[in-house]
Short mmCIF file of C-alpha atoms and ligand atoms in Angstrom, two decimals:
data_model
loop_
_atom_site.label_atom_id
_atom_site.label_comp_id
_atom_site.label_asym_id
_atom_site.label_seq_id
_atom_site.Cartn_x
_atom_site.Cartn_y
_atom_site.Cartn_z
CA UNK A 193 0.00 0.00 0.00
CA UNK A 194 0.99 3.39 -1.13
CA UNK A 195 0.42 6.39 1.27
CA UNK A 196 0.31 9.39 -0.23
CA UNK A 197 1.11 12.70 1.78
CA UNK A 198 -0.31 15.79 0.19
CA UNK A 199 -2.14 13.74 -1.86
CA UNK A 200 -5.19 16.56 -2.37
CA UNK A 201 -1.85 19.01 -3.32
CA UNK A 202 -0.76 19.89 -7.12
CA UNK A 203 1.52 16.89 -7.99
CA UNK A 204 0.54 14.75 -5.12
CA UNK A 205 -2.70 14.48 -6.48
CA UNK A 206 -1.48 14.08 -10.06
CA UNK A 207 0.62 11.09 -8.54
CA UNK A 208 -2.08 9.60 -6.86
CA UNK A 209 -4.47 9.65 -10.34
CA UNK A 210 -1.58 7.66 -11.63
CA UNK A 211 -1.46 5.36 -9.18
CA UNK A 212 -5.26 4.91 -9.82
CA UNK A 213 -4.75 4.55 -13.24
CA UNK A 214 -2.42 1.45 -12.73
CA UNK A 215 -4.24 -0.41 -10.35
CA UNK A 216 -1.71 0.21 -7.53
CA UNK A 217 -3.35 0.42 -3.91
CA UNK A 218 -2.84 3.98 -2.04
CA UNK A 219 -4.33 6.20 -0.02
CA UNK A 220 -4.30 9.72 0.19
CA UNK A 221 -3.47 11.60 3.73
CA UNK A 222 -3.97 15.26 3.60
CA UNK A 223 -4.93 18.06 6.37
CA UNK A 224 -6.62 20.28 2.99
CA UNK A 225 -4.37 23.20 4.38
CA UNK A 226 -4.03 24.16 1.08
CA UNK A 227 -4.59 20.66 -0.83
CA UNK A 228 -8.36 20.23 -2.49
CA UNK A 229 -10.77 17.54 -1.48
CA UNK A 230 -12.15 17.73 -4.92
CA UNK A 231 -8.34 16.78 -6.20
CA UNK A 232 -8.94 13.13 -4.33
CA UNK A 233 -11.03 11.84 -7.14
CA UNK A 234 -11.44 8.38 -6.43
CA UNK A 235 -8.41 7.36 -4.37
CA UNK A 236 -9.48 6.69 -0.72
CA UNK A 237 -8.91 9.76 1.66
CA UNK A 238 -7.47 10.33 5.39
CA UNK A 239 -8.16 13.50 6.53
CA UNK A 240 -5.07 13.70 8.84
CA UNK A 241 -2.89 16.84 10.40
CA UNK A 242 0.80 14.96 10.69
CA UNK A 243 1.84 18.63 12.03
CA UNK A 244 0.35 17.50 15.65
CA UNK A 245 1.84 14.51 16.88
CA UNK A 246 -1.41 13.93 19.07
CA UNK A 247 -3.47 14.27 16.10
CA UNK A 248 -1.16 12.43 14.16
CA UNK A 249 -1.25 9.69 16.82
CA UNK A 250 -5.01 9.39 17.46
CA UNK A 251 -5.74 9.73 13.39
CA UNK A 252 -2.81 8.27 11.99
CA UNK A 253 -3.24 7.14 8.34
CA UNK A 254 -3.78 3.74 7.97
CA UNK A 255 -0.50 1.67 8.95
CA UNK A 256 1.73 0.05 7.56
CA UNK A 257 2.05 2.01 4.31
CA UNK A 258 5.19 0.07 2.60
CA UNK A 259 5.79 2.99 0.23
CA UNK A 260 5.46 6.66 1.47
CA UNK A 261 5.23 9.88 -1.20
CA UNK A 262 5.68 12.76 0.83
CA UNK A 263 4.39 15.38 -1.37
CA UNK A 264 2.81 17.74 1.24
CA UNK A 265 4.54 20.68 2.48
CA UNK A 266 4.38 24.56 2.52
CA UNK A 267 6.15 26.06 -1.22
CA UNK A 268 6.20 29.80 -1.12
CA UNK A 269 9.92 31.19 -1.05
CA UNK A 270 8.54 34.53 -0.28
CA UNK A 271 6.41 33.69 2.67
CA UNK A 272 8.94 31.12 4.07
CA UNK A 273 10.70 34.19 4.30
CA UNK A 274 8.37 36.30 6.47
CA UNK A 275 6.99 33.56 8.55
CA UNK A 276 9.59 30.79 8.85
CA UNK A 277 7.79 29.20 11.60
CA UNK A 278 5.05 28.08 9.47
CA UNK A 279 7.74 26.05 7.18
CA UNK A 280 9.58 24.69 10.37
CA UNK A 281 6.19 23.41 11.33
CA UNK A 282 4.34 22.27 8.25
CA UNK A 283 7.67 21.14 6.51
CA UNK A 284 10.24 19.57 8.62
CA UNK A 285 7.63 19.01 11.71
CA UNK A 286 5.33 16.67 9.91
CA UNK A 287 8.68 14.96 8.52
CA UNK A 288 9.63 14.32 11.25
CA UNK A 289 5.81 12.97 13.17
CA UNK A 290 5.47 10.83 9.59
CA UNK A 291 8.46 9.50 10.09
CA UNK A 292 8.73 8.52 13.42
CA UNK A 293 5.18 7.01 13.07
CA UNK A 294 6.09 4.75 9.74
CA UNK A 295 10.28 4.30 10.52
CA UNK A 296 9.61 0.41 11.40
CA UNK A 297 7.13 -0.55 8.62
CA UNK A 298 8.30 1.62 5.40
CA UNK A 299 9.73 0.46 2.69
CA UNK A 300 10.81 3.00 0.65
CA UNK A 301 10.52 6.94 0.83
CA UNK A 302 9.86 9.10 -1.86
CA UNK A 303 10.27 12.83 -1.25
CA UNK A 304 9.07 15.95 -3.14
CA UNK A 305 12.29 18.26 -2.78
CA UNK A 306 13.21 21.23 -4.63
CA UNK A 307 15.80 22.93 -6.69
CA UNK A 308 15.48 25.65 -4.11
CA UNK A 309 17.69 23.57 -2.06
CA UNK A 310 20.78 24.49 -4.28
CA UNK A 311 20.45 28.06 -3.47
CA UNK A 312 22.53 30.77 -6.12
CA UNK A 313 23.63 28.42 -8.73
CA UNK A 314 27.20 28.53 -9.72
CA UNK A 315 26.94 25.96 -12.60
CA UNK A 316 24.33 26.02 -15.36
CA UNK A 317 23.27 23.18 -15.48
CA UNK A 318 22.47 22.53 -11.94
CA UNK A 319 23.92 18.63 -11.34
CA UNK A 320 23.13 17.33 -8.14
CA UNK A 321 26.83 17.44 -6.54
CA UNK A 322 26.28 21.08 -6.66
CA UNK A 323 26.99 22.85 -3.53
CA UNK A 324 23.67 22.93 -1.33
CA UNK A 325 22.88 26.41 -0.07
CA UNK A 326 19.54 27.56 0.51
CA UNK A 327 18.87 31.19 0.51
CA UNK A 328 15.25 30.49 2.38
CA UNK A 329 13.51 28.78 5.32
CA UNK A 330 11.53 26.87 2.52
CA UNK A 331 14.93 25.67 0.88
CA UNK A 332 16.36 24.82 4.41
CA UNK A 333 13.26 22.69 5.49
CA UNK A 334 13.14 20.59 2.29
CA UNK A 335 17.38 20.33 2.64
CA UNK A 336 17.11 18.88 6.72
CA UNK A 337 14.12 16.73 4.92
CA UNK A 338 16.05 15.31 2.73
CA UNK A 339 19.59 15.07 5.17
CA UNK A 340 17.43 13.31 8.17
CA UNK A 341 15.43 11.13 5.44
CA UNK A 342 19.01 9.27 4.77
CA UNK A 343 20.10 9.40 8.39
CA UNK A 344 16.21 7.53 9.28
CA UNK A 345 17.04 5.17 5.99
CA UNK A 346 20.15 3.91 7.29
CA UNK A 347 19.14 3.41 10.75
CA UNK A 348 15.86 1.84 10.43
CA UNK A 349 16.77 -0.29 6.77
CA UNK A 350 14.79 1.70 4.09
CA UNK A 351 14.95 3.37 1.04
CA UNK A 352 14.31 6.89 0.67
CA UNK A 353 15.46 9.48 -2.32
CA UNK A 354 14.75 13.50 -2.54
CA UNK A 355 13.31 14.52 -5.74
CA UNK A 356 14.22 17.97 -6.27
CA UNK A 357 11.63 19.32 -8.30
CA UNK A 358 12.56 22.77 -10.78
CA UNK A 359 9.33 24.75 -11.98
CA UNK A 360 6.23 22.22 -11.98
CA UNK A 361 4.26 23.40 -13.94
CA UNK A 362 0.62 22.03 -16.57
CA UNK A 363 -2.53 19.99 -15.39
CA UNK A 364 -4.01 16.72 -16.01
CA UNK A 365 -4.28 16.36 -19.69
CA UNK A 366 -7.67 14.95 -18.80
CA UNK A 367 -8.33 18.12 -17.44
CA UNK A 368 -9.63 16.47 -14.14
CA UNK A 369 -6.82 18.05 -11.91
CA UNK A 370 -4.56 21.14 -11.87
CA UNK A 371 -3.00 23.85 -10.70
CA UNK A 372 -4.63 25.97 -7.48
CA UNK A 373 -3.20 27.48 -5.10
CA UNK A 374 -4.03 30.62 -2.76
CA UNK A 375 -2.49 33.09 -3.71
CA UNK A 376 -1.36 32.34 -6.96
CA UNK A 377 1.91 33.01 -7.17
CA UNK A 378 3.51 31.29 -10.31
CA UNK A 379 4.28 32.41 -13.17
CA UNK A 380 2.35 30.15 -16.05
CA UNK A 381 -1.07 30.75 -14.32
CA UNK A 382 -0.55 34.30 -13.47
CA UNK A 383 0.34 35.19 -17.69
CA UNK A 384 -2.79 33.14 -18.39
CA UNK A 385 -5.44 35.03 -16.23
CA UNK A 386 -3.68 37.89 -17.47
CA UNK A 387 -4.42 36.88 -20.80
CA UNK A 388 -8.10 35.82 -20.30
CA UNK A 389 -8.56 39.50 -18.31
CA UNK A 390 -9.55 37.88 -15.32
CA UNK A 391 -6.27 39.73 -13.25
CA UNK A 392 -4.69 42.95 -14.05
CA UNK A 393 -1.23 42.91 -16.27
CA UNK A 394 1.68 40.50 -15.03
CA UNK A 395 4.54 42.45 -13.63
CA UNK A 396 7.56 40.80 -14.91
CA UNK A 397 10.48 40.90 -12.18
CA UNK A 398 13.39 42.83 -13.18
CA UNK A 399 14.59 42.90 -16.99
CA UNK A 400 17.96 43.69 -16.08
CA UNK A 401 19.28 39.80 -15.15
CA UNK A 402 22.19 38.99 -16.96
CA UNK A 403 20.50 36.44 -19.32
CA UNK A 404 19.77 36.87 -23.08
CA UNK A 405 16.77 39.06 -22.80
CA UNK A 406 17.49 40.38 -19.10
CA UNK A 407 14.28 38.20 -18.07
CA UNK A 408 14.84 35.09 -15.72
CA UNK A 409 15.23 31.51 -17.00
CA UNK A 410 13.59 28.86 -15.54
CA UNK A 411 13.47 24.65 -16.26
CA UNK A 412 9.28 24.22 -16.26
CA UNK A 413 8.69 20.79 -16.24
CA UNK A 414 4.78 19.58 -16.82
CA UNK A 415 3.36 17.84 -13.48
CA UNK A 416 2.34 14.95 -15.59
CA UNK A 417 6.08 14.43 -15.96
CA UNK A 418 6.65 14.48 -12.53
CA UNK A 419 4.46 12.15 -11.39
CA UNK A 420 5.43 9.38 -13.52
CA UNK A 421 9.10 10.17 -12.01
CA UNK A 422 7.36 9.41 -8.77
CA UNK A 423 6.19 6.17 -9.79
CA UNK A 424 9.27 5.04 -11.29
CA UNK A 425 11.73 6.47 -7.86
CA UNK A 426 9.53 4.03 -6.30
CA UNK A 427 10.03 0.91 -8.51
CA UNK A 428 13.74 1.30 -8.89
CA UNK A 429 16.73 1.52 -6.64
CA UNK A 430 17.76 5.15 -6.55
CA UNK A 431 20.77 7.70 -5.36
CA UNK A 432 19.70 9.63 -2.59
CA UNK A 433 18.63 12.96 -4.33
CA UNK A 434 17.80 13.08 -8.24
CA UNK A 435 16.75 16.23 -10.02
CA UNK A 436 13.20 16.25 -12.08
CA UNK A 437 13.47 19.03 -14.75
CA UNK A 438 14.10 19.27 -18.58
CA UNK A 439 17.38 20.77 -19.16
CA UNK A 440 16.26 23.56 -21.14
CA UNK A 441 15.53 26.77 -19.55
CA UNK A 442 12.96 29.68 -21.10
CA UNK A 443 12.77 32.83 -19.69
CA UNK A 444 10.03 34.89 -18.69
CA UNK A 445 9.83 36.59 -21.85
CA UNK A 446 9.99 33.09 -23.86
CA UNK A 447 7.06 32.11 -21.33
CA UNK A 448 4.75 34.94 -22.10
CA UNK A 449 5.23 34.38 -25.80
CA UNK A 450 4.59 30.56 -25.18
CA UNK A 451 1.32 31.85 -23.73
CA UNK A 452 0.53 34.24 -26.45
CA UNK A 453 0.52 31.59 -29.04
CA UNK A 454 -1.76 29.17 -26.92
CA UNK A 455 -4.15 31.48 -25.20
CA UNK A 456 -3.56 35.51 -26.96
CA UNK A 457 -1.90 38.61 -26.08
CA UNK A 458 -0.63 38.76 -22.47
CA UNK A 459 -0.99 42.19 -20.93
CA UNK A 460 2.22 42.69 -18.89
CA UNK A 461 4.67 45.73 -17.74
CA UNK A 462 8.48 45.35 -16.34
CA UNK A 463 8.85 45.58 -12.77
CA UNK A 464 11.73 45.63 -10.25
CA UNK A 465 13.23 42.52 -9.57
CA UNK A 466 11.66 39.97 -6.85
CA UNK A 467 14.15 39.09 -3.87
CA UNK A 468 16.06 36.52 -3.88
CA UNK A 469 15.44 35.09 -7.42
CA UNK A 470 18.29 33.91 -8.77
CA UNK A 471 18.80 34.83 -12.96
CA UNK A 472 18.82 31.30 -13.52
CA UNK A 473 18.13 27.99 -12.96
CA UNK A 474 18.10 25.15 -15.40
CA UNK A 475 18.51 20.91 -14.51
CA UNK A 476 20.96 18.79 -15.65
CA UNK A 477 18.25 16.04 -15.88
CA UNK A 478 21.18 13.21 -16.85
CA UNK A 479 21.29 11.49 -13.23
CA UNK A 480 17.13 11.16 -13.34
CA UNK A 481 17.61 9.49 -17.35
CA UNK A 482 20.29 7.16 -16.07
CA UNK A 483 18.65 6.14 -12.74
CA UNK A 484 15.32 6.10 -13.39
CA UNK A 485 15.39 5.55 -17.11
CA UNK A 486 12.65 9.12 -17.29
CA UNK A 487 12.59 11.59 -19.60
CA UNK A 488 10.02 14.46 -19.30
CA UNK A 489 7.41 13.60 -22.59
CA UNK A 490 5.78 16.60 -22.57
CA UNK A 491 6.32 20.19 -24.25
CA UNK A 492 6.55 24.13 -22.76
CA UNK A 493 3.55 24.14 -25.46
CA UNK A 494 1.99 21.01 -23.92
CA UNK A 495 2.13 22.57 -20.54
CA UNK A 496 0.75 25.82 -21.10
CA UNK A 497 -2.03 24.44 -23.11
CA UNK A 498 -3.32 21.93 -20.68
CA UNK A 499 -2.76 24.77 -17.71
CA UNK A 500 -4.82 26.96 -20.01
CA UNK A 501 -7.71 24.02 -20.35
CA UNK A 502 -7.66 23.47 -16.80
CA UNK A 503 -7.96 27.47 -15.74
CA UNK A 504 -10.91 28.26 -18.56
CA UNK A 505 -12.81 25.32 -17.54
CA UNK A 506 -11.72 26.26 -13.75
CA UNK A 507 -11.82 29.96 -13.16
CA UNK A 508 -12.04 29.97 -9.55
CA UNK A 509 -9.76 26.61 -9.20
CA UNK A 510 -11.34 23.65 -7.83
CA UNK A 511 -14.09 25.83 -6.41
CA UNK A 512 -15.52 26.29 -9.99
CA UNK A 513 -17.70 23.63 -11.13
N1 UFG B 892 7.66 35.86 -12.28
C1 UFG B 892 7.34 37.12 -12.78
N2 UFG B 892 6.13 37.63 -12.44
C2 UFG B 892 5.21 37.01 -11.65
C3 UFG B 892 5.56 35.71 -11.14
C4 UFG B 892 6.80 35.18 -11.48
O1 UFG B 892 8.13 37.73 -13.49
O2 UFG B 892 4.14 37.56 -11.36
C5 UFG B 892 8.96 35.28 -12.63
C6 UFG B 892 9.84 35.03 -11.42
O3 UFG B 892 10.61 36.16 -11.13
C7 UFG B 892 10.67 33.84 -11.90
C8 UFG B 892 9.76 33.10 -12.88
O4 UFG B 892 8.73 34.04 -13.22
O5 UFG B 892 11.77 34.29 -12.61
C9 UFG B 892 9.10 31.89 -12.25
O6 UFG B 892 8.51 32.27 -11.02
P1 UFG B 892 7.55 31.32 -10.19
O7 UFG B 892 7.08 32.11 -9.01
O8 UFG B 892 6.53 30.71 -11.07
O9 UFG B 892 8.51 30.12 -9.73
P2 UFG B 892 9.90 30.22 -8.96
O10 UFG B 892 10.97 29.95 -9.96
O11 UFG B 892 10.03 31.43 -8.15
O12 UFG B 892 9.70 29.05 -7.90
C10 UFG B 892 9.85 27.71 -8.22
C11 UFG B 892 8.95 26.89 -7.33
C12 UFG B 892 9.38 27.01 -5.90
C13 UFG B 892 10.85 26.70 -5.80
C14 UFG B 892 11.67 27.52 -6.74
C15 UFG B 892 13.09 27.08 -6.73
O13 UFG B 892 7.61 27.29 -7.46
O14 UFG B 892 8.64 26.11 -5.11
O15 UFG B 892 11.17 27.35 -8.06
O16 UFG B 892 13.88 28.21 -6.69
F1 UFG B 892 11.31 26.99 -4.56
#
């Protein structure tokens, strides 16, 4: 049995619709802090806080779970910022409550990780022997994540790898599931409302990066893709930390054009910069090929297509229906 953590979240519920898909038992555990009960579909569902460790005791997901995705967690750089506590907590707190809980019966641990985790690149592309610096409290948390995950593996015999996840990005192709989150904060979904007038112009942060149109360049990788990297990290012995990204990086200019050709013009103006976001930050997405024998299938025009399906059909996210 598969537990998935953070199930009702963006790619922890794409993982679990996979996992439906191919007949594999799971359940989903989520405290729909920011996950979507709607996003559950037809996977069975623990509504479960792992943040409390009395709550986590009393309504512990359904033990043993031989296989643990632990896609749940707090993602915004700028608020980890601010409010640290809240990623101490929700992060590396319900790590460490899982953990403890499932440390005798697991199998194998799957973790969703980050490229944050590398901090100001030095190398283009980013290989995973790259130095580990996190400029934020939501890089830090996912770094001790993944640092006590392989302490826990060696002590109590199991398998765990970090997948350090660039810019996830798409929906379900199926257009069942995608991308909702409050506030909305990434780029992809912020040109397209743009585009469909449903938000003022996107500000563009900073023009001035030393890049090939001053914009920033980022590796979007579709969520699709990600999942099925998921499944696979769980099937096949892995290294303790793999990146999940395309190797090819498109900046934010490239993006908005990407969305111009799928959706129409995207009002936007130039802005200042946004702190701490680094000019670039592209995969080398060899280690993930060789271990895990994965290669992202789907296009930039693939993603913003089927994130521009899901947020016409889906205006206000999974509250729309
Ligand atoms: N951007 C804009 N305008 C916006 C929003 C974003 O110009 O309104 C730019 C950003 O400056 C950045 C790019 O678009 O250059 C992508 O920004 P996102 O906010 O979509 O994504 P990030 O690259 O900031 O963040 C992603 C993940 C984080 C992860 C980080 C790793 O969402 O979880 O990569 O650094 F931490």
């Amino acid at each position: 049995m598969v537990l998935v953590v953070g199930g009702a979240g963006f790619v922890g519920s794409h993982v679990a619709k996979l996992l439906r898909k191919q007949g594999t038992p799971h359940v989903i555990a989520d405290n729909l802090s920011s996950g979507h009960r709607e996003a559950v579909l037809g996977s069975e569902f623990a509504h479960c806080d792992l943040r409390d460790p009395a709550d986590a005791a009393r309504r512990r997901p359904p033990q043993p779970a031989e296989e643990i995705m632990l896609c749940a967690g707090s993602i915004s750089v700028g608020e980890s910022v601010r409010d640290p506590d809240i990623y101490y907590k929700n992060n590396l707190g319900a790590a460490i409550n899982l953990l403890s809980a499932a440390k005798k019966t697991v199998k194998k641990v799957v973790f969703s990780s980050t490229a944050a985790v590398y901090g100001e690149p030095t190398q283009i592309p980013i290989a995973e022997q790259h130095p580990t610096i996190p400029k934020n409290p939501y890089g830090e948390t996912k770094l001790a994540i993944e640092r006590l995950l392989q302490w826990y593996a060696a002590a109590y015999e199991f398998e765990a790898v970090s997948l350090r996840y660039f810019n996830a990005a798409g929906a379900d192709p199926e257009g069942e599931l995608g991308e909702d989150h409050d506030p909305e904060e990434h780029l992809i979904p912020l040109a397209i409302d743009a585009a469909l007038g449903r938000r003022p112009p996107l500000t563009v942060f900073g023009d001035d990066y030393p890049t090939h149109d001053g914009t920033c360049i980022r590796d979007y990788i579709h969520v699709q893709d990600l999942a099925a990297a998921h499944l696979l990290a769980m099937e096949h012995p892995c290294p303790p930390a793999i990146n999940l990204g395309t190797g090819r990086g498109h900046s934010v200019n490239e993006i908005i054009r990407a969305v111009e050709r799928v959706v129409g013009p995207v009002p936007h103006e130039f802005g200042p910069r946004r702190e701490g976001d680094p000019a670039q930050l592209v995969a080398s997405s060899q280690l993930a090929k060789r271990a895990l024998g994965w290669e992202p299938e789907n296009s930039l025009e693939q993603i913003v297509t089927h994130a521009y399906e899901w947020r016409k059909a889906h205006a206000q996210g999974y509250a729309t229906k």
